[in-house]
């Protein structure tokens, strides 16, 4: 393997350690700790797993977590009430509503009801709007995109002036990570399902962020030698040799691309752990700006 591995698991563990120290200091100084409310609607197994992982991370760093497991048939009004009650709760500094919500619920209205000061997922339309404008700092930046930039920073990769290509334009990953790269003065290209000559465009990247949800789509000959590759994708593919019958792979063909790139994140163990570490960071930051903690 020629590429240097960007070890998201290790970097995330370092960040969680830093957060734990800051939470302990907050407790000593103010007698309070940050609180995160996780709102889960319905019984989706993947969402349950994500919420469980987030609660576990909270416990590890000393953040109090409040869990709300709500029935799949909850009404829009009832869910809005839960969010408004959490907005008013002074022990809660961050509110996350686990997506996707069941189809009958209007997620835009729900996310828009979260207090700006507690929007630790960074999906409030105002926070996203600020992220999309020059010199308008959002209060919170979405966790996965923030994690991608943190991986670059902590690996010593300079962004300014580089050609960055983002594969994917979703509201959750592609679009916000593209905005962050632009704020850091990268020269940016965003690709999507209608992009022509995708391999040719990807090959221009000094920094490639892949967030398409297509197993091992990015091949070795798509990548410029010496590029830095951040693979956000998490895709389950059949693997009869694995205990569960499947394995997780990224959007990048790791075995091919590691021979060409200068640096690469693995899947799992790359961006995934960073997403949760950034949620902890956002919750701590929310608590720092909360009442009685200035
Ligand atoms: P979405 O499905 O919302 O978006 C996928 C994007 O990729 C779209 O913009 C789509 O284009 C584009 N796309 C799809 N197929 C192609 C193709 N063949 N060629 C070019 N572009 C294509 O996915 P998400 O952004 O939510 O997630 C992307 C991946 O990241 C998934 O694997 C997901 O599991 C993973 N993920 C990982 C997280 C982590 O913490 N590690 C967190 C969140 C997501 P168009 O807009 O034209 O449809």
PDB file of C-alpha atoms in Angstrom, residues 2-281:
ATOM      1  CA  UNK A   2       1.485   3.327  -0.985  1.00  0.00           C
ATOM      2  CA  UNK A   3      -1.138   5.670   0.507  1.00  0.00           C
ATOM      3  CA  UNK A   4      -0.962   6.806   4.100  1.00  0.00           C
ATOM      4  CA  UNK A   5      -4.029   5.679   6.032  1.00  0.00           C
ATOM      5  CA  UNK A   6      -6.095   8.449   7.621  1.00  0.00           C
ATOM      6  CA  UNK A   7      -7.184   6.643  10.769  1.00  0.00           C
ATOM      7  CA  UNK A   8     -10.561   8.177  11.612  1.00  0.00           C
ATOM      8  CA  UNK A   9     -11.044   5.837  14.536  1.00  0.00           C
ATOM      9  CA  UNK A  10      -7.833   6.999  16.213  1.00  0.00           C
ATOM     10  CA  UNK A  11      -8.415  10.685  15.382  1.00  0.00           C
ATOM     11  CA  UNK A  12     -11.988  10.481  16.715  1.00  0.00           C
ATOM     12  CA  UNK A  13     -10.719   8.847  19.929  1.00  0.00           C
ATOM     13  CA  UNK A  14      -8.277  11.750  20.400  1.00  0.00           C
ATOM     14  CA  UNK A  15     -11.086  14.261  19.877  1.00  0.00           C
ATOM     15  CA  UNK A  16     -13.382  12.440  22.323  1.00  0.00           C
ATOM     16  CA  UNK A  17     -10.529  12.595  24.861  1.00  0.00           C
ATOM     17  CA  UNK A  18     -10.233  16.363  24.344  1.00  0.00           C
ATOM     18  CA  UNK A  19     -13.995  16.766  24.755  1.00  0.00           C
ATOM     19  CA  UNK A  20     -14.016  14.660  27.922  1.00  0.00           C
ATOM     20  CA  UNK A  21     -11.386  16.932  29.458  1.00  0.00           C
ATOM     21  CA  UNK A  22     -13.391  20.051  28.567  1.00  0.00           C
ATOM     22  CA  UNK A  23     -16.603  18.521  29.970  1.00  0.00           C
ATOM     23  CA  UNK A  24     -14.807  17.767  33.238  1.00  0.00           C
ATOM     24  CA  UNK A  25     -13.564  21.358  33.394  1.00  0.00           C
ATOM     25  CA  UNK A  26     -17.111  22.628  32.781  1.00  0.00           C
ATOM     26  CA  UNK A  27     -18.416  20.430  35.553  1.00  0.00           C
ATOM     27  CA  UNK A  28     -15.784  21.718  37.975  1.00  0.00           C
ATOM     28  CA  UNK A  29     -16.271  25.361  37.008  1.00  0.00           C
ATOM     29  CA  UNK A  30     -20.060  25.538  36.581  1.00  0.00           C
ATOM     30  CA  UNK A  31     -21.371  22.369  38.261  1.00  0.00           C
ATOM     31  CA  UNK A  32     -23.131  21.372  35.049  1.00  0.00           C
ATOM     32  CA  UNK A  33     -22.468  19.161  32.047  1.00  0.00           C
ATOM     33  CA  UNK A  34     -23.743  19.343  28.458  1.00  0.00           C
ATOM     34  CA  UNK A  35     -26.969  17.489  27.616  1.00  0.00           C
ATOM     35  CA  UNK A  36     -27.962  15.915  24.301  1.00  0.00           C
ATOM     36  CA  UNK A  37     -31.512  14.819  23.474  1.00  0.00           C
ATOM     37  CA  UNK A  38     -31.805  12.095  20.829  1.00  0.00           C
ATOM     38  CA  UNK A  39     -35.262  11.800  19.297  1.00  0.00           C
ATOM     39  CA  UNK A  40     -35.934   8.515  17.528  1.00  0.00           C
ATOM     40  CA  UNK A  41     -39.222   7.964  15.694  1.00  0.00           C
ATOM     41  CA  UNK A  42     -40.183   4.419  14.709  1.00  0.00           C
ATOM     42  CA  UNK A  43     -38.325   1.118  14.729  1.00  0.00           C
ATOM     43  CA  UNK A  44     -35.719   1.381  11.944  1.00  0.00           C
ATOM     44  CA  UNK A  45     -32.829  -0.853  12.972  1.00  0.00           C
ATOM     45  CA  UNK A  46     -30.142   1.370  11.416  1.00  0.00           C
ATOM     46  CA  UNK A  47     -31.532   4.467  13.171  1.00  0.00           C
ATOM     47  CA  UNK A  48     -31.689   2.570  16.474  1.00  0.00           C
ATOM     48  CA  UNK A  49     -28.045   1.579  16.026  1.00  0.00           C
ATOM     49  CA  UNK A  50     -26.953   5.169  15.253  1.00  0.00           C
ATOM     50  CA  UNK A  51     -28.810   6.537  18.288  1.00  0.00           C
ATOM     51  CA  UNK A  52     -27.334   3.823  20.512  1.00  0.00           C
ATOM     52  CA  UNK A  53     -23.820   4.686  19.294  1.00  0.00           C
ATOM     53  CA  UNK A  54     -24.432   8.388  19.948  1.00  0.00           C
ATOM     54  CA  UNK A  55     -25.661   7.712  23.483  1.00  0.00           C
ATOM     55  CA  UNK A  56     -22.638   5.501  24.137  1.00  0.00           C
ATOM     56  CA  UNK A  57     -20.321   8.277  22.964  1.00  0.00           C
ATOM     57  CA  UNK A  58     -22.141  10.736  25.268  1.00  0.00           C
ATOM     58  CA  UNK A  59     -21.553   8.443  28.254  1.00  0.00           C
ATOM     59  CA  UNK A  60     -17.875   8.128  27.368  1.00  0.00           C
ATOM     60  CA  UNK A  61     -17.234  11.882  27.306  1.00  0.00           C
ATOM     61  CA  UNK A  62     -19.502  12.777  30.240  1.00  0.00           C
ATOM     62  CA  UNK A  63     -22.369  14.350  28.274  1.00  0.00           C
ATOM     63  CA  UNK A  64     -25.842  13.550  29.651  1.00  0.00           C
ATOM     64  CA  UNK A  65     -28.071  11.948  27.029  1.00  0.00           C
ATOM     65  CA  UNK A  66     -31.856  12.073  27.004  1.00  0.00           C
ATOM     66  CA  UNK A  67     -33.521   9.440  24.835  1.00  0.00           C
ATOM     67  CA  UNK A  68     -36.974   9.812  23.245  1.00  0.00           C
ATOM     68  CA  UNK A  69     -38.225   6.683  21.487  1.00  0.00           C
ATOM     69  CA  UNK A  70     -41.454   7.682  19.812  1.00  0.00           C
ATOM     70  CA  UNK A  71     -43.958   5.534  17.907  1.00  0.00           C
ATOM     71  CA  UNK A  72     -43.793   5.478  14.097  1.00  0.00           C
ATOM     72  CA  UNK A  73     -47.368   6.798  13.867  1.00  0.00           C
ATOM     73  CA  UNK A  74     -46.728   9.908  15.989  1.00  0.00           C
ATOM     74  CA  UNK A  75     -48.409  12.989  14.508  1.00  0.00           C
ATOM     75  CA  UNK A  76     -46.575  16.046  13.245  1.00  0.00           C
ATOM     76  CA  UNK A  77     -48.086  18.133  16.060  1.00  0.00           C
ATOM     77  CA  UNK A  78     -47.061  15.658  18.772  1.00  0.00           C
ATOM     78  CA  UNK A  79     -43.501  15.530  17.451  1.00  0.00           C
ATOM     79  CA  UNK A  80     -43.354  19.317  17.209  1.00  0.00           C
ATOM     80  CA  UNK A  81     -44.422  19.483  20.856  1.00  0.00           C
ATOM     81  CA  UNK A  82     -41.572  17.145  21.872  1.00  0.00           C
ATOM     82  CA  UNK A  83     -39.110  19.406  20.039  1.00  0.00           C
ATOM     83  CA  UNK A  84     -40.555  22.590  21.592  1.00  0.00           C
ATOM     84  CA  UNK A  85     -40.401  21.073  25.084  1.00  0.00           C
ATOM     85  CA  UNK A  86     -36.750  20.178  24.504  1.00  0.00           C
ATOM     86  CA  UNK A  87     -36.089  23.719  23.247  1.00  0.00           C
ATOM     87  CA  UNK A  88     -37.369  24.965  26.617  1.00  0.00           C
ATOM     88  CA  UNK A  89     -35.449  22.438  28.719  1.00  0.00           C
ATOM     89  CA  UNK A  90     -32.327  24.143  30.175  1.00  0.00           C
ATOM     90  CA  UNK A  91     -30.557  20.806  30.731  1.00  0.00           C
ATOM     91  CA  UNK A  92     -30.682  20.060  27.000  1.00  0.00           C
ATOM     92  CA  UNK A  93     -28.043  21.881  24.915  1.00  0.00           C
ATOM     93  CA  UNK A  94     -28.358  19.823  21.767  1.00  0.00           C
ATOM     94  CA  UNK A  95     -31.340  18.229  20.032  1.00  0.00           C
ATOM     95  CA  UNK A  96     -30.951  15.636  17.346  1.00  0.00           C
ATOM     96  CA  UNK A  97     -33.886  14.198  15.466  1.00  0.00           C
ATOM     97  CA  UNK A  98     -32.654  10.995  13.875  1.00  0.00           C
ATOM     98  CA  UNK A  99     -33.339  10.973  10.114  1.00  0.00           C
ATOM     99  CA  UNK A 100     -35.020   9.680   8.054  1.00  0.00           C
ATOM    100  CA  UNK A 101     -38.421  10.292   9.616  1.00  0.00           C
ATOM    101  CA  UNK A 102     -41.477   8.249   8.573  1.00  0.00           C
ATOM    102  CA  UNK A 103     -43.009   9.512   5.313  1.00  0.00           C
ATOM    103  CA  UNK A 104     -46.090  11.138   6.867  1.00  0.00           C
ATOM    104  CA  UNK A 105     -43.925  13.587   8.832  1.00  0.00           C
ATOM    105  CA  UNK A 106     -42.609  16.853   7.376  1.00  0.00           C
ATOM    106  CA  UNK A 107     -38.929  16.739   8.318  1.00  0.00           C
ATOM    107  CA  UNK A 108     -38.271  20.287   7.100  1.00  0.00           C
ATOM    108  CA  UNK A 109     -40.815  21.679   9.560  1.00  0.00           C
ATOM    109  CA  UNK A 110     -39.497  19.479  12.383  1.00  0.00           C
ATOM    110  CA  UNK A 111     -35.868  20.456  11.804  1.00  0.00           C
ATOM    111  CA  UNK A 112     -36.896  24.098  11.474  1.00  0.00           C
ATOM    112  CA  UNK A 113     -38.621  23.904  14.876  1.00  0.00           C
ATOM    113  CA  UNK A 114     -35.374  23.018  16.664  1.00  0.00           C
ATOM    114  CA  UNK A 115     -33.977  26.059  18.434  1.00  0.00           C
ATOM    115  CA  UNK A 116     -31.036  27.467  16.452  1.00  0.00           C
ATOM    116  CA  UNK A 117     -28.919  27.365  19.613  1.00  0.00           C
ATOM    117  CA  UNK A 118     -29.585  23.619  20.038  1.00  0.00           C
ATOM    118  CA  UNK A 119     -29.293  22.564  16.392  1.00  0.00           C
ATOM    119  CA  UNK A 120     -26.249  20.330  16.940  1.00  0.00           C
ATOM    120  CA  UNK A 121     -26.884  18.377  13.723  1.00  0.00           C
ATOM    121  CA  UNK A 122     -26.636  21.689  11.857  1.00  0.00           C
ATOM    122  CA  UNK A 123     -29.665  20.954   9.648  1.00  0.00           C
ATOM    123  CA  UNK A 124     -31.797  23.962  10.631  1.00  0.00           C
ATOM    124  CA  UNK A 125     -32.533  25.892   7.431  1.00  0.00           C
ATOM    125  CA  UNK A 126     -30.944  29.030   8.923  1.00  0.00           C
ATOM    126  CA  UNK A 127     -27.729  27.231   9.843  1.00  0.00           C
ATOM    127  CA  UNK A 128     -27.574  25.648   6.361  1.00  0.00           C
ATOM    128  CA  UNK A 129     -28.366  29.044   4.825  1.00  0.00           C
ATOM    129  CA  UNK A 130     -25.544  30.717   6.734  1.00  0.00           C
ATOM    130  CA  UNK A 131     -23.192  27.912   5.701  1.00  0.00           C
ATOM    131  CA  UNK A 132     -24.036  28.664   2.079  1.00  0.00           C
ATOM    132  CA  UNK A 133     -23.175  32.367   2.328  1.00  0.00           C
ATOM    133  CA  UNK A 134     -19.885  34.156   2.513  1.00  0.00           C
ATOM    134  CA  UNK A 135     -18.874  35.492   5.953  1.00  0.00           C
ATOM    135  CA  UNK A 136     -22.074  34.280   7.679  1.00  0.00           C
ATOM    136  CA  UNK A 137     -20.929  31.756  10.251  1.00  0.00           C
ATOM    137  CA  UNK A 138     -23.526  29.092  11.083  1.00  0.00           C
ATOM    138  CA  UNK A 139     -23.900  28.309  14.783  1.00  0.00           C
ATOM    139  CA  UNK A 140     -23.440  24.622  13.960  1.00  0.00           C
ATOM    140  CA  UNK A 141     -22.041  22.748  10.973  1.00  0.00           C
ATOM    141  CA  UNK A 142     -23.427  19.278  10.068  1.00  0.00           C
ATOM    142  CA  UNK A 143     -21.364  16.572  11.726  1.00  0.00           C
ATOM    143  CA  UNK A 144     -20.254  14.344   8.836  1.00  0.00           C
ATOM    144  CA  UNK A 145     -19.026  17.259   6.660  1.00  0.00           C
ATOM    145  CA  UNK A 146     -17.334  18.826   9.681  1.00  0.00           C
ATOM    146  CA  UNK A 147     -15.684  15.452  10.382  1.00  0.00           C
ATOM    147  CA  UNK A 148     -14.303  15.301   6.831  1.00  0.00           C
ATOM    148  CA  UNK A 149     -12.628  18.697   7.196  1.00  0.00           C
ATOM    149  CA  UNK A 150     -11.304  17.789  10.641  1.00  0.00           C
ATOM    150  CA  UNK A 151      -9.732  14.630   9.165  1.00  0.00           C
ATOM    151  CA  UNK A 152      -7.949  16.757   6.548  1.00  0.00           C
ATOM    152  CA  UNK A 153      -6.809  19.308   9.130  1.00  0.00           C
ATOM    153  CA  UNK A 154      -5.545  16.742  11.611  1.00  0.00           C
ATOM    154  CA  UNK A 155      -3.702  14.895   8.831  1.00  0.00           C
ATOM    155  CA  UNK A 156      -1.849  18.074   7.861  1.00  0.00           C
ATOM    156  CA  UNK A 157      -3.571  18.438   4.471  1.00  0.00           C
ATOM    157  CA  UNK A 158      -3.771  22.053   3.341  1.00  0.00           C
ATOM    158  CA  UNK A 159      -7.013  22.888   1.554  1.00  0.00           C
ATOM    159  CA  UNK A 160      -6.452  26.422   0.331  1.00  0.00           C
ATOM    160  CA  UNK A 161      -5.984  26.680  -3.431  1.00  0.00           C
ATOM    161  CA  UNK A 162      -6.388  22.925  -3.977  1.00  0.00           C
ATOM    162  CA  UNK A 163      -8.688  21.372  -6.565  1.00  0.00           C
ATOM    163  CA  UNK A 164     -11.406  19.665  -4.527  1.00  0.00           C
ATOM    164  CA  UNK A 165     -14.012  17.387  -6.047  1.00  0.00           C
ATOM    165  CA  UNK A 166     -17.089  16.379  -4.059  1.00  0.00           C
ATOM    166  CA  UNK A 167     -18.940  13.358  -5.363  1.00  0.00           C
ATOM    167  CA  UNK A 168     -22.577  13.757  -4.290  1.00  0.00           C
ATOM    168  CA  UNK A 169     -24.791  16.763  -3.545  1.00  0.00           C
ATOM    169  CA  UNK A 170     -27.060  15.613  -0.714  1.00  0.00           C
ATOM    170  CA  UNK A 171     -28.230  18.060   1.939  1.00  0.00           C
ATOM    171  CA  UNK A 172     -26.617  15.899   4.614  1.00  0.00           C
ATOM    172  CA  UNK A 173     -23.132  15.388   3.190  1.00  0.00           C
ATOM    173  CA  UNK A 174     -22.281  16.511  -0.349  1.00  0.00           C
ATOM    174  CA  UNK A 175     -23.610  20.053  -0.322  1.00  0.00           C
ATOM    175  CA  UNK A 176     -22.418  21.102   3.161  1.00  0.00           C
ATOM    176  CA  UNK A 177     -18.960  19.550   2.737  1.00  0.00           C
ATOM    177  CA  UNK A 178     -18.651  21.413  -0.562  1.00  0.00           C
ATOM    178  CA  UNK A 179     -19.515  24.687   1.187  1.00  0.00           C
ATOM    179  CA  UNK A 180     -16.913  24.022   3.880  1.00  0.00           C
ATOM    180  CA  UNK A 181     -14.237  23.361   1.258  1.00  0.00           C
ATOM    181  CA  UNK A 182     -15.175  26.580  -0.506  1.00  0.00           C
ATOM    182  CA  UNK A 183     -14.939  28.553   2.749  1.00  0.00           C
ATOM    183  CA  UNK A 184     -11.455  27.097   3.107  1.00  0.00           C
ATOM    184  CA  UNK A 185     -10.558  28.445  -0.343  1.00  0.00           C
ATOM    185  CA  UNK A 186     -10.486  25.206  -2.311  1.00  0.00           C
ATOM    186  CA  UNK A 187     -11.369  25.393  -6.009  1.00  0.00           C
ATOM    187  CA  UNK A 188     -14.449  23.296  -6.058  1.00  0.00           C
ATOM    188  CA  UNK A 189     -16.313  20.918  -8.363  1.00  0.00           C
ATOM    189  CA  UNK A 190     -19.484  19.138  -7.254  1.00  0.00           C
ATOM    190  CA  UNK A 191     -20.459  15.963  -9.126  1.00  0.00           C
ATOM    191  CA  UNK A 192     -23.787  14.124  -9.180  1.00  0.00           C
ATOM    192  CA  UNK A 193     -25.743  11.550 -11.140  1.00  0.00           C
ATOM    193  CA  UNK A 194     -25.925  13.765 -14.252  1.00  0.00           C
ATOM    194  CA  UNK A 195     -22.214  14.633 -14.365  1.00  0.00           C
ATOM    195  CA  UNK A 196     -20.618  13.744 -17.694  1.00  0.00           C
ATOM    196  CA  UNK A 197     -17.243  11.994 -17.752  1.00  0.00           C
ATOM    197  CA  UNK A 198     -17.233  11.413 -14.004  1.00  0.00           C
ATOM    198  CA  UNK A 199     -13.831   9.632 -13.974  1.00  0.00           C
ATOM    199  CA  UNK A 200     -12.293  12.544 -15.884  1.00  0.00           C
ATOM    200  CA  UNK A 201     -13.667  15.123 -13.444  1.00  0.00           C
ATOM    201  CA  UNK A 202     -12.688  13.071 -10.386  1.00  0.00           C
ATOM    202  CA  UNK A 203      -9.160  12.732 -11.799  1.00  0.00           C
ATOM    203  CA  UNK A 204      -8.704  16.510 -11.446  1.00  0.00           C
ATOM    204  CA  UNK A 205      -9.022  16.314  -7.665  1.00  0.00           C
ATOM    205  CA  UNK A 206      -6.182  17.004  -5.268  1.00  0.00           C
ATOM    206  CA  UNK A 207      -8.782  16.345  -2.567  1.00  0.00           C
ATOM    207  CA  UNK A 208     -11.640  13.958  -3.290  1.00  0.00           C
ATOM    208  CA  UNK A 209     -14.650  13.556  -1.009  1.00  0.00           C
ATOM    209  CA  UNK A 210     -16.832  10.633  -2.108  1.00  0.00           C
ATOM    210  CA  UNK A 211     -20.421  10.611  -0.799  1.00  0.00           C
ATOM    211  CA  UNK A 212     -22.588   8.812  -3.342  1.00  0.00           C
ATOM    212  CA  UNK A 213     -23.710   5.609  -1.655  1.00  0.00           C
ATOM    213  CA  UNK A 214     -22.430   3.368  -4.503  1.00  0.00           C
ATOM    214  CA  UNK A 215     -20.212   0.500  -3.377  1.00  0.00           C
ATOM    215  CA  UNK A 216     -16.598   0.866  -4.561  1.00  0.00           C
ATOM    216  CA  UNK A 217     -17.566   3.086  -7.488  1.00  0.00           C
ATOM    217  CA  UNK A 218     -14.367   5.163  -7.547  1.00  0.00           C
ATOM    218  CA  UNK A 219     -11.654   3.084  -9.200  1.00  0.00           C
ATOM    219  CA  UNK A 220      -7.872   3.437  -9.085  1.00  0.00           C
ATOM    220  CA  UNK A 221      -7.650   4.982 -12.560  1.00  0.00           C
ATOM    221  CA  UNK A 222     -10.183   7.700 -11.553  1.00  0.00           C
ATOM    222  CA  UNK A 223      -7.754   9.132  -9.024  1.00  0.00           C
ATOM    223  CA  UNK A 224      -4.899  11.553  -9.579  1.00  0.00           C
ATOM    224  CA  UNK A 225      -1.631  10.147  -8.217  1.00  0.00           C
ATOM    225  CA  UNK A 226      -0.942  11.798  -4.864  1.00  0.00           C
ATOM    226  CA  UNK A 227      -4.552  12.824  -4.201  1.00  0.00           C
ATOM    227  CA  UNK A 228      -6.105  12.784  -0.739  1.00  0.00           C
ATOM    228  CA  UNK A 229      -9.258  10.662  -0.658  1.00  0.00           C
ATOM    229  CA  UNK A 230     -11.980  10.895   1.986  1.00  0.00           C
ATOM    230  CA  UNK A 231     -14.540   8.121   1.590  1.00  0.00           C
ATOM    231  CA  UNK A 232     -17.861   8.935   3.263  1.00  0.00           C
ATOM    232  CA  UNK A 233     -19.802   6.035   1.740  1.00  0.00           C
ATOM    233  CA  UNK A 234     -21.096   3.177   3.850  1.00  0.00           C
ATOM    234  CA  UNK A 235     -22.466   0.351   1.721  1.00  0.00           C
ATOM    235  CA  UNK A 236     -23.354  -3.186   2.753  1.00  0.00           C
ATOM    236  CA  UNK A 237     -22.268  -5.833   0.225  1.00  0.00           C
ATOM    237  CA  UNK A 238     -22.778  -9.599   0.416  1.00  0.00           C
ATOM    238  CA  UNK A 239     -19.917 -11.485   2.009  1.00  0.00           C
ATOM    239  CA  UNK A 240     -20.587 -15.163   2.734  1.00  0.00           C
ATOM    240  CA  UNK A 241     -17.355 -15.362   4.764  1.00  0.00           C
ATOM    241  CA  UNK A 242     -18.569 -12.686   7.211  1.00  0.00           C
ATOM    242  CA  UNK A 243     -20.581 -13.671  10.295  1.00  0.00           C
ATOM    243  CA  UNK A 244     -23.461 -11.375   9.349  1.00  0.00           C
ATOM    244  CA  UNK A 245     -23.342 -12.410   5.681  1.00  0.00           C
ATOM    245  CA  UNK A 246     -22.290  -8.931   4.567  1.00  0.00           C
ATOM    246  CA  UNK A 247     -19.487  -6.425   4.946  1.00  0.00           C
ATOM    247  CA  UNK A 248     -19.335  -2.649   4.789  1.00  0.00           C
ATOM    248  CA  UNK A 249     -17.426  -0.940   1.997  1.00  0.00           C
ATOM    249  CA  UNK A 250     -17.074   2.665   0.935  1.00  0.00           C
ATOM    250  CA  UNK A 251     -17.782   4.486  -2.315  1.00  0.00           C
ATOM    251  CA  UNK A 252     -14.097   4.090  -3.166  1.00  0.00           C
ATOM    252  CA  UNK A 253     -12.434   0.872  -4.291  1.00  0.00           C
ATOM    253  CA  UNK A 254      -9.968   0.940  -1.402  1.00  0.00           C
ATOM    254  CA  UNK A 255      -7.612  -1.747  -2.717  1.00  0.00           C
ATOM    255  CA  UNK A 256      -7.154  -0.019  -6.061  1.00  0.00           C
ATOM    256  CA  UNK A 257      -7.143   3.579  -4.876  1.00  0.00           C
ATOM    257  CA  UNK A 258      -4.684   3.042  -2.011  1.00  0.00           C
ATOM    258  CA  UNK A 259      -2.044   2.285  -4.660  1.00  0.00           C
ATOM    259  CA  UNK A 260      -2.537   5.691  -6.300  1.00  0.00           C
ATOM    260  CA  UNK A 261      -3.569   8.165  -3.587  1.00  0.00           C
ATOM    261  CA  UNK A 262      -1.235   9.856  -1.094  1.00  0.00           C
ATOM    262  CA  UNK A 263      -3.747   9.506   1.738  1.00  0.00           C
ATOM    263  CA  UNK A 264      -7.011   7.604   2.116  1.00  0.00           C
ATOM    264  CA  UNK A 265      -9.641   6.894   4.749  1.00  0.00           C
ATOM    265  CA  UNK A 266     -10.766   3.295   5.326  1.00  0.00           C
ATOM    266  CA  UNK A 267     -14.378   2.112   5.595  1.00  0.00           C
ATOM    267  CA  UNK A 268     -15.227   1.350   8.308  1.00  0.00           C
ATOM    268  CA  UNK A 269     -12.963   3.380  10.609  1.00  0.00           C
ATOM    269  CA  UNK A 270     -12.682   6.582   8.577  1.00  0.00           C
ATOM    270  CA  UNK A 271     -15.425   9.194   8.470  1.00  0.00           C
ATOM    271  CA  UNK A 272     -17.985   7.245  10.539  1.00  0.00           C
ATOM    272  CA  UNK A 273     -16.357   7.674  13.971  1.00  0.00           C
ATOM    273  CA  UNK A 274     -15.726  11.348  13.161  1.00  0.00           C
ATOM    274  CA  UNK A 275     -19.426  12.014  12.656  1.00  0.00           C
ATOM    275  CA  UNK A 276     -20.161  11.043  16.241  1.00  0.00           C
ATOM    276  CA  UNK A 277     -17.109  12.863  17.607  1.00  0.00           C
ATOM    277  CA  UNK A 278     -18.306  16.051  15.857  1.00  0.00           C
ATOM    278  CA  UNK A 279     -21.774  15.617  17.382  1.00  0.00           C
ATOM    279  CA  UNK A 280     -20.129  15.541  20.810  1.00  0.00           C
ATOM    280  CA  UNK A 281     -18.095  18.622  19.876  1.00  0.00           C
TER     281      UNK A 281
END
